[in-house]
CSV table of C-alpha atoms and ligand atoms in Angstrom, one decimal:
chain,number,residue,atom,x,y,z
A,57,MET,CA,5.6,13.1,-8.7
A,58,SER,CA,7.9,14.8,-6.5
A,59,PRO,CA,8.8,18.4,-7.5
A,60,ASP,CA,12.2,17.1,-8.6
A,61,GLU,CA,10.5,14.4,-10.9
A,62,MET,CA,8.1,17.0,-12.2
A,63,GLU,CA,11.0,19.2,-13.2
A,64,ARG,CA,12.7,16.4,-15.2
A,65,PHE,CA,9.2,15.3,-16.6
A,66,ILE,CA,8.6,18.9,-17.9
A,67,LEU,CA,12.1,19.4,-19.1
A,68,SER,CA,11.4,16.3,-21.0
A,69,LEU,CA,8.7,18.0,-22.6
A,70,GLY,CA,11.0,20.7,-23.9
A,71,GLU,CA,10.0,23.3,-21.3
A,72,ARG,CA,12.1,25.3,-19.0
A,73,PRO,CA,12.6,24.6,-15.2
A,74,PHE,CA,10.6,27.6,-14.1
A,75,ARG,CA,7.5,26.1,-15.8
A,76,ALA,CA,7.9,23.0,-13.6
A,77,ARG,CA,7.9,25.3,-10.5
A,78,GLN,CA,5.0,26.9,-11.6
A,79,VAL,CA,3.1,23.6,-12.3
A,80,ALA,CA,4.4,22.3,-8.9
A,81,ALA,CA,2.9,25.4,-7.2
A,82,TRP,CA,-0.6,25.0,-8.7
A,83,ILE,CA,-0.7,21.6,-7.7
A,84,TYR,CA,0.9,21.3,-4.5
A,85,LYS,CA,0.6,25.0,-3.0
A,86,LYS,CA,-2.7,26.1,-4.6
A,87,GLY,CA,-4.3,22.6,-5.0
A,88,VAL,CA,-5.3,23.1,-8.4
A,89,ALA,CA,-5.8,19.8,-10.5
A,90,ASP,CA,-7.1,21.1,-13.7
A,91,PHE,CA,-4.4,22.4,-16.1
A,92,GLU,CA,-6.6,24.7,-17.8
A,93,LEU,CA,-7.1,26.6,-14.6
A,94,MET,CA,-3.4,27.1,-14.4
A,95,THR,CA,-3.6,30.5,-16.0
A,96,ASP,CA,0.0,31.7,-16.0
A,97,LEU,CA,0.8,28.9,-18.4
A,98,SER,CA,0.5,29.4,-22.2
A,99,GLY,CA,-2.3,27.7,-23.9
A,100,ALA,CA,0.3,25.7,-25.9
A,101,PHE,CA,1.8,24.3,-22.8
A,102,ARG,CA,-1.5,23.5,-21.0
A,103,LEU,CA,-2.4,21.6,-23.9
A,104,LEU,CA,0.7,19.5,-23.8
A,105,LEU,CA,0.3,18.8,-20.3
A,106,SER,CA,-3.1,17.6,-20.8
A,107,GLN,CA,-1.9,15.4,-23.6
A,108,ASN,CA,1.0,13.7,-21.5
A,109,ALA,CA,-0.2,14.0,-17.7
A,110,ARG,CA,-3.0,13.6,-15.3
A,111,VAL,CA,-3.8,14.8,-12.0
A,112,THR,CA,-6.5,12.7,-10.4
A,113,PRO,CA,-7.2,13.6,-6.5
A,114,PRO,CA,-9.3,10.8,-5.0
A,115,ALA,CA,-13.1,11.5,-5.4
A,116,VAL,CA,-14.8,12.4,-2.0
A,117,THR,CA,-17.6,9.8,-1.9
A,118,LYS,CA,-18.7,11.0,1.7
A,119,VAL,CA,-18.2,13.4,4.4
A,120,THR,CA,-19.2,12.7,8.0
A,121,THR,CA,-18.8,15.4,10.6
A,122,ALA,CA,-18.8,14.7,14.6
A,123,ALA,CA,-19.8,17.1,17.1
A,124,ASP,CA,-16.0,17.1,18.6
A,125,GLY,CA,-15.0,18.4,15.2
A,126,THR,CA,-13.6,15.1,13.7
A,127,VAL,CA,-14.2,14.9,9.9
A,128,LYS,CA,-14.3,11.5,8.3
A,129,PHE,CA,-13.9,11.4,4.5
A,130,LEU,CA,-14.7,8.4,2.4
A,131,LEU,CA,-12.7,8.3,-0.9
A,132,GLY,CA,-13.6,6.5,-3.9
A,133,LEU,CA,-10.4,5.5,-5.8
A,134,ALA,CA,-10.1,4.8,-9.6
A,135,ASP,CA,-10.5,1.3,-9.4
A,136,GLY,CA,-13.5,1.5,-7.1
A,137,GLN,CA,-11.5,0.6,-3.8
A,138,ALA,CA,-12.6,2.9,-1.0
A,139,VAL,CA,-10.4,4.3,1.9
A,140,GLU,CA,-11.1,6.7,4.8
A,141,SER,CA,-9.2,9.6,6.1
A,142,VAL,CA,-10.0,11.7,9.2
A,143,ILE,CA,-9.2,14.9,10.2
A,144,ILE,CA,-8.8,15.5,14.2
A,145,PRO,CA,-8.9,19.0,15.4
A,146,ASP,CA,-7.1,19.6,18.7
A,147,GLU,CA,-6.3,22.7,20.8
A,148,GLU,CA,-3.1,23.7,19.1
A,149,ARG,CA,-3.0,21.4,16.0
A,150,THR,CA,-5.2,20.0,13.3
A,151,THR,CA,-4.1,16.3,12.4
A,152,LEU,CA,-4.8,14.4,9.2
A,153,CYS,CA,-5.0,10.5,9.8
A,154,VAL,CA,-4.3,9.0,6.2
A,155,SER,CA,-4.5,5.6,4.8
A,156,SER,CA,-1.7,3.9,3.1
A,157,GLN,CA,-3.5,0.8,2.1
A,158,ALA,CA,-7.0,-0.4,1.2
A,159,GLY,CA,-7.6,-3.0,4.1
A,160,CYS,CA,-4.7,-4.4,5.8
A,161,ALA,CA,-3.3,-7.8,5.6
A,162,LEU,CA,-1.9,-8.1,9.3
A,163,GLY,CA,-5.3,-8.8,10.9
A,164,CYS,CA,-4.6,-7.4,14.5
A,165,ALA,CA,-7.6,-8.9,16.4
A,166,PHE,CA,-8.7,-5.3,18.0
A,167,CYS,CA,-8.6,-3.6,14.5
A,168,MET,CA,-11.6,-3.3,12.1
A,169,THR,CA,-9.3,-2.5,9.2
A,170,GLY,CA,-7.8,-5.9,9.7
A,171,ARG,CA,-11.0,-7.6,9.5
A,172,LEU,CA,-11.0,-6.5,5.8
A,173,GLY,CA,-7.9,-8.1,4.6
A,174,ARG,CA,-5.7,-6.3,2.3
A,175,LYS,CA,-7.2,-5.3,-0.9
A,176,ARG,CA,-4.4,-3.4,-2.2
A,177,ASP,CA,-1.5,-0.7,-1.8
A,178,LEU,CA,-2.5,3.0,-2.4
A,179,THR,CA,-0.2,4.8,-4.8
A,180,ALA,CA,1.7,7.8,-3.7
A,181,GLY,CA,-0.8,9.9,-5.6
A,182,GLU,CA,-3.6,8.3,-3.5
A,183,ILE,CA,-2.0,9.1,-0.3
A,184,VAL,CA,-0.9,12.5,-1.3
A,185,GLY,CA,-4.4,13.1,-2.7
A,186,GLN,CA,-6.0,12.3,0.9
A,187,VAL,CA,-3.7,15.4,2.3
A,188,LEU,CA,-4.9,17.6,-0.6
A,189,VAL,CA,-8.6,16.7,0.0
A,190,ALA,CA,-8.3,17.6,3.6
A,191,ARG,CA,-6.3,20.7,3.1
A,192,GLU,CA,-8.9,22.1,0.7
A,193,TYR,CA,-11.6,21.2,3.1
A,194,LEU,CA,-10.3,23.0,5.9
A,195,GLY,CA,-8.9,25.8,3.6
A,196,THR,CA,-12.7,26.6,2.6
A,197,ARG,CA,-13.6,26.8,6.2
A,198,GLY,CA,-10.8,29.0,7.7
A,199,GLY,CA,-8.7,26.0,9.2
A,200,THR,CA,-5.2,24.9,8.6
A,201,LEU,CA,-3.8,21.4,8.4
A,202,THR,CA,-0.7,21.2,10.7
A,203,ASN,CA,0.0,17.4,11.0
A,204,ILE,CA,-0.1,14.1,9.3
A,205,VAL,CA,-0.1,10.8,10.7
A,206,PHE,CA,0.1,7.6,8.9
A,207,MET,CA,-2.5,5.7,11.3
A,208,GLY,CA,-5.6,5.1,9.0
A,209,MET,CA,-6.1,2.0,7.1
A,210,GLY,CA,-3.3,-0.3,6.3
A,211,GLU,CA,0.5,-0.7,7.2
A,212,PRO,CA,2.6,2.0,5.8
A,213,LEU,CA,5.9,-0.1,5.9
A,214,LEU,CA,4.4,-3.0,3.9
A,215,ASN,CA,3.8,-0.3,1.1
A,216,TYR,CA,7.4,1.1,1.5
A,217,ASP,CA,8.2,2.6,-1.9
A,218,GLN,CA,4.7,4.2,-2.3
A,219,VAL,CA,4.9,5.6,1.2
A,220,LYS,CA,8.4,6.8,0.8
A,221,GLN,CA,7.4,8.7,-2.3
A,222,ALA,CA,4.4,10.0,-0.6
A,223,LEU,CA,6.4,11.3,2.4
A,224,THR,CA,9.1,12.9,-0.1
A,225,ILE,CA,6.2,15.0,-1.8
A,226,ILE,CA,4.8,15.8,1.7
A,227,LEU,CA,8.0,17.2,3.1
A,228,ALA,CA,9.5,18.8,0.0
A,229,ASP,CA,9.7,22.5,0.0
A,230,ARG,CA,8.2,22.8,-3.4
A,231,GLY,CA,5.6,20.0,-2.6
A,232,LEU,CA,3.4,20.3,0.6
A,233,ALA,CA,6.1,21.5,2.6
A,234,PHE,CA,5.5,19.8,5.9
A,235,SER,CA,8.2,20.0,8.8
A,236,TRP,CA,9.3,16.2,9.5
A,237,ARG,CA,8.6,17.1,13.1
A,238,HIS,CA,4.7,17.2,12.0
A,239,VAL,CA,4.8,13.9,10.1
A,240,THR,CA,4.4,10.6,11.8
A,241,VAL,CA,4.6,7.0,10.3
A,242,SER,CA,2.8,4.3,12.4
A,243,THR,CA,3.7,0.8,12.0
A,244,ALA,CA,2.7,-2.7,13.5
A,245,GLY,CA,6.4,-3.5,13.6
A,246,ILE,CA,8.4,-4.5,10.7
A,247,PRO,CA,12.0,-4.5,11.8
A,248,GLU,CA,13.6,-4.4,8.5
A,249,ALA,CA,11.5,-1.6,7.0
A,250,ILE,CA,12.0,0.4,10.3
A,251,ALA,CA,15.5,0.5,9.8
A,252,ARG,CA,15.1,1.4,6.0
A,253,LEU,CA,12.9,4.4,7.1
A,254,GLY,CA,15.4,5.5,9.5
A,255,ALA,CA,18.1,5.6,6.7
A,256,ASP,CA,15.9,7.1,4.2
A,257,LEU,CA,13.9,9.8,5.7
A,258,LEU,CA,13.6,12.0,8.7
A,259,VAL,CA,10.1,11.4,10.1
A,260,ASN,CA,8.5,10.5,13.5
A,261,LEU,CA,8.1,6.9,14.1
A,262,ALA,CA,5.1,5.5,15.9
A,263,VAL,CA,5.0,1.7,16.7
A,264,SER,CA,1.7,0.0,17.9
A,265,LEU,CA,3.2,-2.2,20.6
A,266,ASN,CA,0.0,-3.3,22.5
A,267,ALA,CA,1.5,-5.8,24.6
A,268,PRO,CA,4.7,-6.3,26.6
A,269,ASP,CA,5.4,-9.9,25.9
A,270,ASP,CA,5.3,-12.3,23.0
A,271,GLU,CA,2.6,-14.6,24.4
A,272,THR,CA,0.1,-11.4,24.8
A,273,ARG,CA,1.2,-10.1,21.6
A,274,ASP,CA,1.2,-13.2,19.5
A,275,ARG,CA,-2.4,-13.4,20.6
A,276,ILE,CA,-3.6,-10.0,19.4
A,277,MET,CA,-1.1,-9.1,16.5
A,278,PRO,CA,-0.4,-12.2,14.2
A,279,ILE,CA,2.8,-10.2,12.8
A,280,ASN,CA,4.3,-10.8,16.1
A,281,ARG,CA,4.9,-14.6,15.4
A,282,LYS,CA,7.1,-13.3,12.2
A,283,TYR,CA,8.7,-10.4,14.2
A,284,PRO,CA,8.9,-11.2,17.9
A,285,LEU,CA,9.6,-8.5,20.4
A,286,ASP,CA,13.3,-8.9,20.5
A,287,THR,CA,13.8,-7.9,16.9
A,288,LEU,CA,11.1,-5.1,17.1
A,289,MET,CA,12.8,-3.6,20.1
A,290,ALA,CA,16.3,-4.0,18.6
A,291,ALA,CA,15.0,-1.9,15.6
A,292,LEU,CA,13.7,0.7,17.9
A,293,ARG,CA,17.0,0.7,19.7
A,294,ALA,CA,18.7,1.4,16.5
A,295,TYR,CA,16.3,3.9,15.0
A,296,PRO,CA,18.1,7.2,14.5
A,297,LEU,CA,16.4,10.0,16.8
A,298,LYS,CA,17.0,13.6,16.6
A,299,ARG,CA,18.1,15.1,20.1
A,300,GLY,CA,15.1,15.2,22.3
A,301,ARG,CA,12.7,13.3,20.2
A,302,ARG,CA,11.0,9.9,21.1
A,303,ILE,CA,9.5,7.1,19.4
A,304,THR,CA,5.7,7.0,20.3
A,305,LEU,CA,4.6,3.5,21.3
A,306,GLU,CA,0.8,3.1,20.9
A,307,TYR,CA,-0.9,0.6,23.5
A,308,VAL,CA,-4.5,-0.4,22.9
A,309,LEU,CA,-5.9,-1.3,26.2
A,310,LEU,CA,-8.1,-4.4,26.0
A,311,SER,CA,-9.8,-5.3,29.3
A,312,GLY,CA,-8.5,-8.5,30.6
A,313,ILE,CA,-5.9,-9.2,27.9
A,314,ASN,CA,-2.9,-6.7,28.1
A,315,ASP,CA,-4.1,-4.2,31.0
A,316,THR,CA,-3.0,-5.7,34.0
A,317,ASP,CA,-0.4,-4.2,36.6
A,318,ASP,CA,1.8,-7.1,35.4
A,319,HIS,CA,1.6,-6.0,31.8
A,320,ALA,CA,2.3,-2.4,32.8
A,321,ARG,CA,5.5,-3.5,34.8
A,322,ALA,CA,6.5,-5.8,32.1
A,323,LEU,CA,6.0,-2.7,29.5
A,324,VAL,CA,8.6,-0.7,32.0
A,325,LYS,CA,11.3,-3.1,31.7
A,326,LEU,CA,10.5,-3.9,27.9
A,327,VAL,CA,11.1,0.0,26.9
A,328,ARG,CA,14.2,0.7,29.5
A,329,GLY,CA,16.9,2.7,27.7
A,330,ILE,CA,14.8,3.7,24.8
A,331,PRO,CA,13.6,7.1,24.5
A,332,VAL,CA,9.7,6.6,24.2
A,333,LYS,CA,6.5,8.2,24.9
A,334,ILE,CA,3.7,6.0,25.2
A,335,ASN,CA,0.0,6.7,24.0
A,336,LEU,CA,-2.5,4.5,26.0
A,337,ILE,CA,-5.5,4.2,23.6
A,338,PRO,CA,-8.6,2.7,25.5
A,339,PHE,CA,-10.0,0.1,22.9
A,340,ASN,CA,-12.6,1.6,20.7
A,341,PRO,CA,-15.3,-1.1,20.3
A,342,PHE,CA,-17.0,-2.0,17.0
A,343,ASP,CA,-19.8,-4.6,16.0
A,344,GLY,CA,-18.7,-7.9,16.7
A,345,ALA,CA,-15.4,-7.0,18.4
A,346,PRO,CA,-14.2,-10.0,21.0
A,347,PHE,CA,-12.8,-7.2,23.4
A,348,SER,CA,-14.1,-4.6,25.6
A,349,ARG,CA,-12.7,-1.2,27.0
A,350,PRO,CA,-11.2,-1.5,30.5
A,351,ASP,CA,-12.9,1.0,32.9
A,352,ASP,CA,-11.3,4.3,33.8
A,353,ALA,CA,-10.0,3.2,37.1
A,354,ARG,CA,-7.9,0.6,35.3
A,355,VAL,CA,-6.8,2.8,32.5
A,356,LEU,CA,-5.4,5.3,35.3
A,357,GLY,CA,-4.0,2.4,37.4
A,358,PHE,CA,-1.9,1.1,34.3
A,359,GLN,CA,-1.0,4.6,33.5
A,360,ALA,CA,0.3,5.3,37.0
A,361,ILE,CA,2.6,2.4,36.8
A,362,LEU,CA,4.2,3.8,33.9
A,363,ILE,CA,4.4,7.3,35.3
A,364,ASP,CA,6.0,5.9,38.6
A,365,ALA,CA,8.7,4.5,36.5
A,366,HIS,CA,9.3,8.0,35.1
A,367,LEU,CA,7.7,7.0,31.7
A,368,ASN,CA,5.9,9.8,29.6
A,369,ALA,CA,2.5,8.0,29.3
A,370,ILE,CA,-0.5,9.7,28.4
A,371,ILE,CA,-4.1,8.5,27.8
A,372,ARG,CA,-5.6,9.3,24.4
A,373,LYS,CA,-8.8,11.0,24.5
A,374,SER,CA,-10.9,9.2,21.8
A,375,LYS,CA,-12.3,11.4,19.0
A,376,GLY,CA,-14.6,10.5,16.4
A,377,GLY,CA,-16.2,7.3,18.0
A,378,ARG,CA,-19.7,8.2,17.1
A,379,ILE,CA,-19.1,8.3,13.4
A,380,ALA,CA,-16.6,5.5,13.5
A,381,ALA,CA,-13.6,7.5,12.8
A,382,ALA,CA,-11.8,6.6,16.1
A,383,CYS,CA,-8.5,4.7,16.3
A,384,GLY,CA,-9.1,1.0,14.7
A,385,GLN,CA,-12.7,1.8,13.5
A,386,LEU,CA,-11.8,2.7,9.9
A,387,ALA,CA,-13.3,0.1,7.6
A,388,ALA,CA,-14.6,1.9,4.5
A,389,ALA,CA,-17.0,-1.0,3.5
A,390,PRO,CA,-18.9,-1.7,6.6
A,391,HIS,CA,-21.2,-4.2,4.8
A,392,THR,CA,-18.2,-6.6,4.2
A,393,VAL,CA,-17.6,-6.5,8.0
A,394,PRO,CA,-19.3,-9.9,9.7
B,116,SAH,N1,-0.8,-0.1,10.4
B,116,SAH,C1,-0.3,0.8,11.3
B,116,SAH,C2,-1.1,2.2,11.0
B,116,SAH,C3,-2.5,2.1,11.6
B,116,SAH,S1,-2.6,2.9,13.1
B,116,SAH,C4,-0.2,0.5,12.7
B,116,SAH,O1,-0.9,-0.6,13.1
B,116,SAH,O2,0.3,1.1,13.5
B,116,SAH,C5,-4.0,2.4,13.8
B,116,SAH,C6,-3.7,2.5,15.3
B,116,SAH,O3,-4.9,2.1,15.9
B,116,SAH,C7,-2.7,1.3,16.0
B,116,SAH,O4,-2.0,1.9,16.8
B,116,SAH,C8,-3.6,0.4,16.3
B,116,SAH,O5,-3.0,-0.4,17.6
B,116,SAH,C9,-4.7,1.1,16.9
B,116,SAH,N2,-6.1,0.7,17.0
B,116,SAH,C10,-6.6,-0.6,16.0
B,116,SAH,N3,-7.9,-0.9,16.6
B,116,SAH,C11,-7.9,-0.2,17.5
B,116,SAH,C12,-9.4,0.0,18.2
B,116,SAH,N4,-10.3,-0.9,18.1
B,116,SAH,N5,-9.5,0.8,19.4
B,116,SAH,C13,-8.2,1.8,19.7
B,116,SAH,N6,-7.1,1.4,19.0
B,116,SAH,C14,-6.9,0.7,17.9
B,117,SF4,FE1,-3.5,-3.3,10.1
B,117,SF4,FE2,-2.4,-1.5,11.8
B,117,SF4,FE3,-5.1,-2.5,11.9
B,117,SF4,FE4,-3.2,-4.1,12.7
B,117,SF4,S1,-3.8,-2.1,13.8
B,117,SF4,S2,-4.7,-4.6,11.2
B,117,SF4,S3,-1.5,-3.5,11.4
B,117,SF4,S4,-4.2,-1.3,10.4
């Protein structure tokens, strides 16, 4: 529930608005899920709450830590599905990469989550629960979560309503109170949902572009056959951006597939006139993947063409690779991968 919904719900139980603010503070500020521990509420009200509501953060099944500071959570959901989320510490920020679905229907050829297929959508509670789990983990270790990216398992814009609800809670002052500047939704490119997102909420947008032409993109991202690049780029041109903000384009570099100088030049042309920053992500390999990572010289050569064209292009250092927590390696059920 968003803080506003919580207030309506608690009023419907016959309580006054400040009670709702207390409950929201316990859940969203202090991370307390058990009504019995909400000690400034009367016993009668706590009983009423426990009879009418539940707070069920996901169960942490496994925590894996890497030497580079990356922490991967395997979370068990009520129906036995599992998802992963990853804390990625950086110099000045600590980012949580959250999942929006168990598995993913879009089947991008380079992505391990895509191999699982789509199991189901996550609820807003399951998405927000990932943030609560990570915040608690960091809190007990003196850390602070500063950023949230919807770049874990699943396609957020194909679970639009629950993702929107989760964002509402994440951004609300009486919710998790993140600034929109620190929250990013990443999509494989669903034009009508990009338009909806732009109209509904203020957040940062990232798009997994991965190829500068339909022929290449069709081969690695089947969704491109449904929404080819002209429709996607039109949605990006129309996306409302605050002054000085940019759309992030993610570009996974796959050796010999999308990493030639010609691809880089085509990319320059494709994004002309759109305020973008480009994240180049050298492919993170996984067992049975039909691709390889380009060597460093090729990655730098690709980047140089973008920079020469005055584009903001950075090479994303890969983190968490040793614990299968890097981009595109989340699977949560390795035994299901062929
Ligand atoms: N479904 C959304 C959110 C997931 S983000 C989306 O695709 O945008 C996952 C990011 O990791 C995407 O940018 C994707 O292009 C990238 N990715 C997937 N598999 C990868 C791999 N094996 N190596 C590097 N990046 C990968
Ligand atoms: Fe799904 Fe994104 Fe992976 Fe493609 S890259 S399969 S859209 S999670």
